[in-house]
XYZ file of N, CA and C in Angstrom:
549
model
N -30.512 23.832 -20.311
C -29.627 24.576 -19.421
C -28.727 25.535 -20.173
N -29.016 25.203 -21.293
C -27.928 26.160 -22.155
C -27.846 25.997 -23.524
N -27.122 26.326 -24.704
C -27.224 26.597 -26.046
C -26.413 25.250 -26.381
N -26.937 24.406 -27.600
C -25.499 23.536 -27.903
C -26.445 23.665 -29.629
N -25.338 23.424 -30.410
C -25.670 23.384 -31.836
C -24.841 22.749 -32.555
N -25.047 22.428 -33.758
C -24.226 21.708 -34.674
C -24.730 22.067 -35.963
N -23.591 22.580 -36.940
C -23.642 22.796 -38.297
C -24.146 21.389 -38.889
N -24.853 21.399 -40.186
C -25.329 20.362 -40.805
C -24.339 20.592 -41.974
N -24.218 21.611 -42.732
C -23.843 21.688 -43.917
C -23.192 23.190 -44.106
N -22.169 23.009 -44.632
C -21.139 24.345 -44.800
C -19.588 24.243 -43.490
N -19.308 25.458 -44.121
C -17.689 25.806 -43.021
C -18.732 26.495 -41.871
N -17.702 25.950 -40.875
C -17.598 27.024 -39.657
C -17.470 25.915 -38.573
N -17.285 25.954 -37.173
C -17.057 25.181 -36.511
C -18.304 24.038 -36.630
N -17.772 22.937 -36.187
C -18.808 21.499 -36.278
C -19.875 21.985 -35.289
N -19.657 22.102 -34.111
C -20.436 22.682 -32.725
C -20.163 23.822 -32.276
N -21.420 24.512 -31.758
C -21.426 25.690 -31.221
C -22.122 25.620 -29.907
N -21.288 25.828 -28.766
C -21.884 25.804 -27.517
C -21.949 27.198 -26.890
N -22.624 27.561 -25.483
C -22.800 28.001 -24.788
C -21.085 28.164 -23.968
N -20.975 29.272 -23.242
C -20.003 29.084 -22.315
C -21.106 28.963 -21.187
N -19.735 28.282 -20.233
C -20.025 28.277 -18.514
C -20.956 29.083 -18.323
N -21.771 28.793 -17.250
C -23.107 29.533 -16.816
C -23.090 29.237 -15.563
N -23.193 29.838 -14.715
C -23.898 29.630 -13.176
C -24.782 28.135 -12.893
N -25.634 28.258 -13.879
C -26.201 26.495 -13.907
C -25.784 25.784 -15.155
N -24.668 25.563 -15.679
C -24.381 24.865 -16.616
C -22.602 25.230 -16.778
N -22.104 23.461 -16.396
C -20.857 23.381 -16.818
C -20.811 22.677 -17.899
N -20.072 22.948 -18.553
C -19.543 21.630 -19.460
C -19.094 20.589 -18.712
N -18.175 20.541 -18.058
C -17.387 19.220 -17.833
C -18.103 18.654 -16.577
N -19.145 19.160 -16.129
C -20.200 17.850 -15.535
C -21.354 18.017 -16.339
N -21.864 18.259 -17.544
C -23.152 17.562 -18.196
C -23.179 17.050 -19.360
N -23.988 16.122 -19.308
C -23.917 15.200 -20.420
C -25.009 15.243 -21.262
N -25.026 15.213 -22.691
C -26.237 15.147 -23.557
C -26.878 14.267 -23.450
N -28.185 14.426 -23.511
C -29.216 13.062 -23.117
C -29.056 12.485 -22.020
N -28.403 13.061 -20.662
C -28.408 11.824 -19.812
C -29.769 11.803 -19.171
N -30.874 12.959 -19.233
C -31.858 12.371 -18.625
C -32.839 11.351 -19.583
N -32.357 11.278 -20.822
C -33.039 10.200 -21.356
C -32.410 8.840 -21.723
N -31.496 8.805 -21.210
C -30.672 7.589 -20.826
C -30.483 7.295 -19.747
N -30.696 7.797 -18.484
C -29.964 7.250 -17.077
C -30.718 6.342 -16.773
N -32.520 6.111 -17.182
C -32.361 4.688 -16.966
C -31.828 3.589 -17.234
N -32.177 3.621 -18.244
C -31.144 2.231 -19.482
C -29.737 2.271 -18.937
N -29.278 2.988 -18.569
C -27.741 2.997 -18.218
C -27.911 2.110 -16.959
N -28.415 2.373 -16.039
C -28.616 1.998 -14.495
C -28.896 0.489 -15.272
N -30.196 0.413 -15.574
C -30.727 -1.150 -15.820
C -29.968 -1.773 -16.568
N -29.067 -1.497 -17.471
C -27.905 -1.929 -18.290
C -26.346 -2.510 -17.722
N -25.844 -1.169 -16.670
C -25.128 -1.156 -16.071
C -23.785 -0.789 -17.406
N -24.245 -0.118 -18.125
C -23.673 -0.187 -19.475
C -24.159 1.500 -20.181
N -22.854 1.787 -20.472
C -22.933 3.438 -20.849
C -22.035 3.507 -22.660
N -22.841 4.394 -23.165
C -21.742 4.832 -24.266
C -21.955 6.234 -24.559
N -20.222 6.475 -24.679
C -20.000 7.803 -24.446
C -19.498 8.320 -25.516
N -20.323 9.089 -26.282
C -19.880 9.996 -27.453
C -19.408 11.476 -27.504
N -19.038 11.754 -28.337
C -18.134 13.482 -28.530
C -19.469 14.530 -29.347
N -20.318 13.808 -29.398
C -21.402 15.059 -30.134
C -22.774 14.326 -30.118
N -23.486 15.527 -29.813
C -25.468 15.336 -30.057
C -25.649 14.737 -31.089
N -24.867 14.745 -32.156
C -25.398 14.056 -33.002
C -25.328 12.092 -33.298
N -24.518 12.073 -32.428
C -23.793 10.584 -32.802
C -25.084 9.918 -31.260
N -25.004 11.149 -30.418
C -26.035 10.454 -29.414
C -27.343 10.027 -29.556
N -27.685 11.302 -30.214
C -29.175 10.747 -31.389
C -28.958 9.833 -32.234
N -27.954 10.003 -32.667
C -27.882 8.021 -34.060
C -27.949 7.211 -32.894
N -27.422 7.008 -31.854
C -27.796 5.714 -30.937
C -29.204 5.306 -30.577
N -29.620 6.516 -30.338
C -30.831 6.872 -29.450
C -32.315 6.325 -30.729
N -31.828 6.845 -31.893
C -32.644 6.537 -32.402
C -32.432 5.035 -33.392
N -30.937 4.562 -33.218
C -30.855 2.905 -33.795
C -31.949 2.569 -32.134
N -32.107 2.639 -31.186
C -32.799 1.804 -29.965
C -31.583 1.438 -28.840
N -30.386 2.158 -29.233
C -29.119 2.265 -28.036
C -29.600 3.384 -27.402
N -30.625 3.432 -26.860
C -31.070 4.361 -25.574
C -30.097 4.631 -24.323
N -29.055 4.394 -24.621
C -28.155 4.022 -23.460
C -26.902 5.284 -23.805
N -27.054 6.283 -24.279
C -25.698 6.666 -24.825
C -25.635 8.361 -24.457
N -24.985 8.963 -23.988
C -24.716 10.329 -23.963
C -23.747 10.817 -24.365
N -23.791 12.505 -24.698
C -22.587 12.814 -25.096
C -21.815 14.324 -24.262
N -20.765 14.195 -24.528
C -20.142 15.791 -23.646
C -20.705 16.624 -24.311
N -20.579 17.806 -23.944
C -21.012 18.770 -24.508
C -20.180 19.775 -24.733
N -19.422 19.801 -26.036
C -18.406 20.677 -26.370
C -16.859 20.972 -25.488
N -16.773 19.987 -24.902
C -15.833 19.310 -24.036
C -14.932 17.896 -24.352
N -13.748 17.605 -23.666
C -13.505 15.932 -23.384
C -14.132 15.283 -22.371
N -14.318 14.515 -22.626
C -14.155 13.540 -21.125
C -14.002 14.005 -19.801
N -14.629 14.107 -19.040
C -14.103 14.821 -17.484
C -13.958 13.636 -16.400
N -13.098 13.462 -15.538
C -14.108 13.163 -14.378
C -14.674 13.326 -13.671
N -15.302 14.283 -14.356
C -16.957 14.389 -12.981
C -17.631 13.735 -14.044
N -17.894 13.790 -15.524
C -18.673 12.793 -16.398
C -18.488 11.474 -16.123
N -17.218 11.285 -15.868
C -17.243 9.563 -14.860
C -17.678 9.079 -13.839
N -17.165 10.097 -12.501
C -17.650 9.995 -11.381
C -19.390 10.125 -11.052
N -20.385 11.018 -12.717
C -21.289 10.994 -12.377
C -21.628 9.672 -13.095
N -21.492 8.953 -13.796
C -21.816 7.659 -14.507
C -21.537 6.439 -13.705
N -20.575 6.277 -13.136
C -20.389 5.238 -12.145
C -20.864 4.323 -11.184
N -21.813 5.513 -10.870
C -22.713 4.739 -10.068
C -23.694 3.820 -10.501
N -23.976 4.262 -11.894
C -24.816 3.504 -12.718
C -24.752 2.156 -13.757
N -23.218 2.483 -14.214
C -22.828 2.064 -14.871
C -21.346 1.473 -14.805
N -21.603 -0.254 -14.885
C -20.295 -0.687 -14.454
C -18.998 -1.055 -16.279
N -19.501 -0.481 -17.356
C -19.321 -0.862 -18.240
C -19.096 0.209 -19.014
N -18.364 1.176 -19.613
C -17.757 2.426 -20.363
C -17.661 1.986 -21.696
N -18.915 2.113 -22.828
C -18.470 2.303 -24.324
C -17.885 3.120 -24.614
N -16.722 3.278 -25.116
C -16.371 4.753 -25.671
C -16.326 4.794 -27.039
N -17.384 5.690 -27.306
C -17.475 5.895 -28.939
C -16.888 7.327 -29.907
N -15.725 7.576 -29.700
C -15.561 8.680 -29.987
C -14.784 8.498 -31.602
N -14.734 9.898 -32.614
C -14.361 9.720 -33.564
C -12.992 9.146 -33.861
N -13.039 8.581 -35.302
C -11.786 7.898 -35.930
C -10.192 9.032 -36.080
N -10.825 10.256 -36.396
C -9.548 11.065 -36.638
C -8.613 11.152 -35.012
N -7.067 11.630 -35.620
C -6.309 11.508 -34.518
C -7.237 12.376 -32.761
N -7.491 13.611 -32.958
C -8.391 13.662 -31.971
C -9.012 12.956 -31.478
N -9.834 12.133 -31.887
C -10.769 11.386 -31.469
C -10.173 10.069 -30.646
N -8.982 9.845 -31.196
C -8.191 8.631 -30.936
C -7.389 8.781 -29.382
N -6.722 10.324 -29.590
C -6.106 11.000 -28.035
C -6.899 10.938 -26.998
N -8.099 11.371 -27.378
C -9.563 11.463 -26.650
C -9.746 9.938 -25.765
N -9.925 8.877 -27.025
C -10.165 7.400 -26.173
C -9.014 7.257 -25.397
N -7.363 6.750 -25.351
C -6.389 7.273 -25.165
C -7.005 7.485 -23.408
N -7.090 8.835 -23.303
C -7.129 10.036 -22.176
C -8.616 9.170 -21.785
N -9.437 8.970 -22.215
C -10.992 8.418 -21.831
C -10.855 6.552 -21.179
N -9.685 6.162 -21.875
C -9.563 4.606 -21.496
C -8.874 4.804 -20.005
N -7.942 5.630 -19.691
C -7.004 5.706 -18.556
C -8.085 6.376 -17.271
N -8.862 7.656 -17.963
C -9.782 7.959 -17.081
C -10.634 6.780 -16.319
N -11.303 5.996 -17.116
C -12.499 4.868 -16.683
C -11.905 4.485 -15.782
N -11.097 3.729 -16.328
C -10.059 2.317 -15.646
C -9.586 2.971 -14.081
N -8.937 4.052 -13.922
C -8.904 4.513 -12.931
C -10.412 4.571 -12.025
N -11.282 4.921 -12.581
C -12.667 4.561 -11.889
C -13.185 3.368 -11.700
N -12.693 2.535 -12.162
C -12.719 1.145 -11.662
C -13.514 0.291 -13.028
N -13.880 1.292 -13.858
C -15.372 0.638 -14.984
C -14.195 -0.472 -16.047
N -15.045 -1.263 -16.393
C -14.751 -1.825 -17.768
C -15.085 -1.102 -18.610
N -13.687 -1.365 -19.845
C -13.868 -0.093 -20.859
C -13.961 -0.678 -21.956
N -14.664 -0.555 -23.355
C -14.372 -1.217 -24.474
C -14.928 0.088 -25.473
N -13.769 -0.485 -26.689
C -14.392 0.727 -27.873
C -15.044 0.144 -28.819
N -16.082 1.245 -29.150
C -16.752 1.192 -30.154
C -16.184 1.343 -31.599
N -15.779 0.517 -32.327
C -14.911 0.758 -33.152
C -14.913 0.890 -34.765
N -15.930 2.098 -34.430
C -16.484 2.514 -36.273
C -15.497 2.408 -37.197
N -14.349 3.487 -36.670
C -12.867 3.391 -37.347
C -12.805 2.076 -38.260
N -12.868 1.228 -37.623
C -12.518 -0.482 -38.084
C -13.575 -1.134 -38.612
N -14.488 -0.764 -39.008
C -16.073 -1.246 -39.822
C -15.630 -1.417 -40.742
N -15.842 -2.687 -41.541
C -15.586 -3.077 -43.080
C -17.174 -2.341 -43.792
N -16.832 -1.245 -44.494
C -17.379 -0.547 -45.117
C -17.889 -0.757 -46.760
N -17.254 -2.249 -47.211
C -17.368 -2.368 -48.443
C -16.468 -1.287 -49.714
N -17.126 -1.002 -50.719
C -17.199 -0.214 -51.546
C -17.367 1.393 -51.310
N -18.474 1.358 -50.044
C -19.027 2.552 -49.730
C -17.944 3.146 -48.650
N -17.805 4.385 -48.804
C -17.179 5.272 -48.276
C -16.855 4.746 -46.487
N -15.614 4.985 -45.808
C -15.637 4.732 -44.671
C -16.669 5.536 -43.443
N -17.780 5.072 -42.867
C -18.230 6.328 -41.866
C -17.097 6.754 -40.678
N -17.566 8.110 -40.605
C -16.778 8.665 -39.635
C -17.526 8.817 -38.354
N -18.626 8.445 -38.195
C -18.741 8.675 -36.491
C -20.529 8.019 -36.901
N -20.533 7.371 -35.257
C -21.967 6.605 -35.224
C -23.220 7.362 -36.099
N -23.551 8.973 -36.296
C -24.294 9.130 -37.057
C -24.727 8.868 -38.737
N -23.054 9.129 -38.868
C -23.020 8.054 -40.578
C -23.176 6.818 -40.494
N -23.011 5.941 -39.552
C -23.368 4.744 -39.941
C -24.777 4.544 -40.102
N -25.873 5.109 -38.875
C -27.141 5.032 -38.818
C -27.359 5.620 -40.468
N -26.905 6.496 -40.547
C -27.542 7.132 -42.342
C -27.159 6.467 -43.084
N -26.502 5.608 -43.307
C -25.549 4.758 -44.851
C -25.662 3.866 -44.522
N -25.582 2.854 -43.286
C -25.703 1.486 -43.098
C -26.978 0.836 -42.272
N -27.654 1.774 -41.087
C -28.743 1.052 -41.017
C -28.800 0.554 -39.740
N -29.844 0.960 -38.336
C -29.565 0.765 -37.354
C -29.066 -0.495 -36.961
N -29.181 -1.644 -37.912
C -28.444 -3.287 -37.628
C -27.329 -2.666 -36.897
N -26.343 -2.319 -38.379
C -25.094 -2.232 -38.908
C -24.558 -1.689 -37.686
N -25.222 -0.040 -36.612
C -24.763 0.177 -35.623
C -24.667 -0.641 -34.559
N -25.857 -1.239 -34.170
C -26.128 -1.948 -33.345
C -25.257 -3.171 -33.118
N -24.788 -3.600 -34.356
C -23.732 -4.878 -34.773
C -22.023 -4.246 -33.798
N -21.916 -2.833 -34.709
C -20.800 -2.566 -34.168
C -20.521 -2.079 -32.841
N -21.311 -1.775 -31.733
C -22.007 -1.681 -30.405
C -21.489 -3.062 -29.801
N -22.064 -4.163 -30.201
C -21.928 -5.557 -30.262
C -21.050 -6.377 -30.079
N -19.745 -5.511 -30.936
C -18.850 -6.416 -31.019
C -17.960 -5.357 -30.444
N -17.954 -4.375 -29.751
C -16.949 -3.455 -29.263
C -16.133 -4.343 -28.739
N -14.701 -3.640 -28.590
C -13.361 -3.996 -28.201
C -12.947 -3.706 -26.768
N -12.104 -4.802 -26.249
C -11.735 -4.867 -24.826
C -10.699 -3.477 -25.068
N -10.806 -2.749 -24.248
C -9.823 -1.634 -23.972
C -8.197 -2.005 -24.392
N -7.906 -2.877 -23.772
C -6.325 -3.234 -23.662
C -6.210 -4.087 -25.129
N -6.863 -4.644 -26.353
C -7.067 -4.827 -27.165
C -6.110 -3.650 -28.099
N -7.398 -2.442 -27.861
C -7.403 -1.433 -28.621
C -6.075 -0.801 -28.090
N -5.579 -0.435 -27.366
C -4.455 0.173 -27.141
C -3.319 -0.778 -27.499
N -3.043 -1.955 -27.809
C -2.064 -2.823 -28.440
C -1.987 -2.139 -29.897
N -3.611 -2.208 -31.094
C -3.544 -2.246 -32.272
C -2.786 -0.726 -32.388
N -3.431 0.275 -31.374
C -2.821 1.748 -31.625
C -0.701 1.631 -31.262
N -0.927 0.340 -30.293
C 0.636 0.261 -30.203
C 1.376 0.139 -31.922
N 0.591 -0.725 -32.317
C 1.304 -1.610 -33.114
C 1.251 -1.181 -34.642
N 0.473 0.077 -34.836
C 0.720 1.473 -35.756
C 1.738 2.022 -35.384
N 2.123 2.393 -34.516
C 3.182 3.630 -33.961
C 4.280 2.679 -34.112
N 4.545 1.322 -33.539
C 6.013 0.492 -33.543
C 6.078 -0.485 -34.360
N 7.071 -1.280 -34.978
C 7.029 -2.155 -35.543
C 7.807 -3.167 -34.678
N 6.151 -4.488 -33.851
C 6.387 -4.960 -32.689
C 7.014 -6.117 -33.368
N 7.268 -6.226 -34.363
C 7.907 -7.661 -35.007
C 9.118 -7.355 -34.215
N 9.740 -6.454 -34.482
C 11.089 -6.577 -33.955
C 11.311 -6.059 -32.653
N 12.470 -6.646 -32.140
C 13.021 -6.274 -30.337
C 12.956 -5.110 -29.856
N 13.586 -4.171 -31.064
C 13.375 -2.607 -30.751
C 11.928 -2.089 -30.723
N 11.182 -2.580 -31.618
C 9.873 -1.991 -31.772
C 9.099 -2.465 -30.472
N 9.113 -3.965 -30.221
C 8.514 -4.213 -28.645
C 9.042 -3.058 -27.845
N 10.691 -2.685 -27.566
C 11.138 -2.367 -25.886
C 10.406 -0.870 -26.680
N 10.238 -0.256 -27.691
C 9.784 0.827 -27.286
C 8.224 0.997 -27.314
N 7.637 0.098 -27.586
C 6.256 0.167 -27.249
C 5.818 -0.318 -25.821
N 6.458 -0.987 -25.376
C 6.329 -1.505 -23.971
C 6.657 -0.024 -23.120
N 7.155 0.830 -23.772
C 7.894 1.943 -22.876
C 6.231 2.838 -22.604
């Protein structure tokens, strides 16, 4: 329906999309969803990534289940069109602060749609020795469709993950740090 790209190697933006088109919005289409909407339906279970590329590391660990925006956030019409299918919201989006605002804005979206939400939480992968990955496609390249599949696996209850992000920002040991994280 339209142009989407991604640099492999060098400067310049990560992705290069298409603008708006008469038949192609961004903020209602999703990468791969026609090769995921079954698995999603029969799953009842979606994961939602920020780039083609992290959708293909799923697609090709055997998480057939995963799409991504397309040079966009999160919409809800990307919810409202998943919903029906899917009673269960992975959100796999990157570790840097973007990525983090993104889940954030993507956890409040779901939940308002009624889905269970849990993150995928590469960020938090004990990485060893070897370099931390930054988004589901490094893991498939450096660790090995298990290793994704593991961290898929053990994703995090939503309200989990928004405590640990509390509990960076405040220091909940103390009274002050609770009343202002509770705020």
């Amino acid at each position: 329906v339209a142009f989407g790209g991604r640099i492999l190697d060098g400067d310049g933006p990560k992705y290069l999309n298409s603008g708006d088109l008469p038949q192609y919005k961004k903020t209602d289409t999703l990468y791969a969803f026609h090769l995921a909407k079954n698995q999603i339906n029969k799953r009842k279970t979606v994961i939602l990534c920020e780039g083609y590329m992290d959708a293909i590391a799923y697609h090709q660990a055997g998480l057939n289940y995963a799409v991504a925006t397309c040079g966009t956030s999160l919409t809800e019409e990307h919810v409202h069109m998943l919903k029906p299918l899917a009673d269960t919201f992975l959100l796999s989006f990157d570790g840097d602060e973007a990525g983090q605002k993104a889940t954030f804005r993507a956890v409040l979206m779901c939940r308002k749609a009624g889905a269970i939400v849990k993150i995928v939480n590469i960020a938090g992968f004990n990485s060893g020795d070897k370099p931390k990955p930054k988004d589901p496609a490094d893991v498939l390249l450096n660790f090995g469709a298990e290793t994704l599949t593991s961290i898929v696996d053990n994703s995090i209850i939503d309200s989990d993950y928004l405590l640990s992000r509390l509990a960076k920002k405040y220091p909940i040991d103390t009274p002050d740090g609770k009343t202002k994280a509770s705020l």
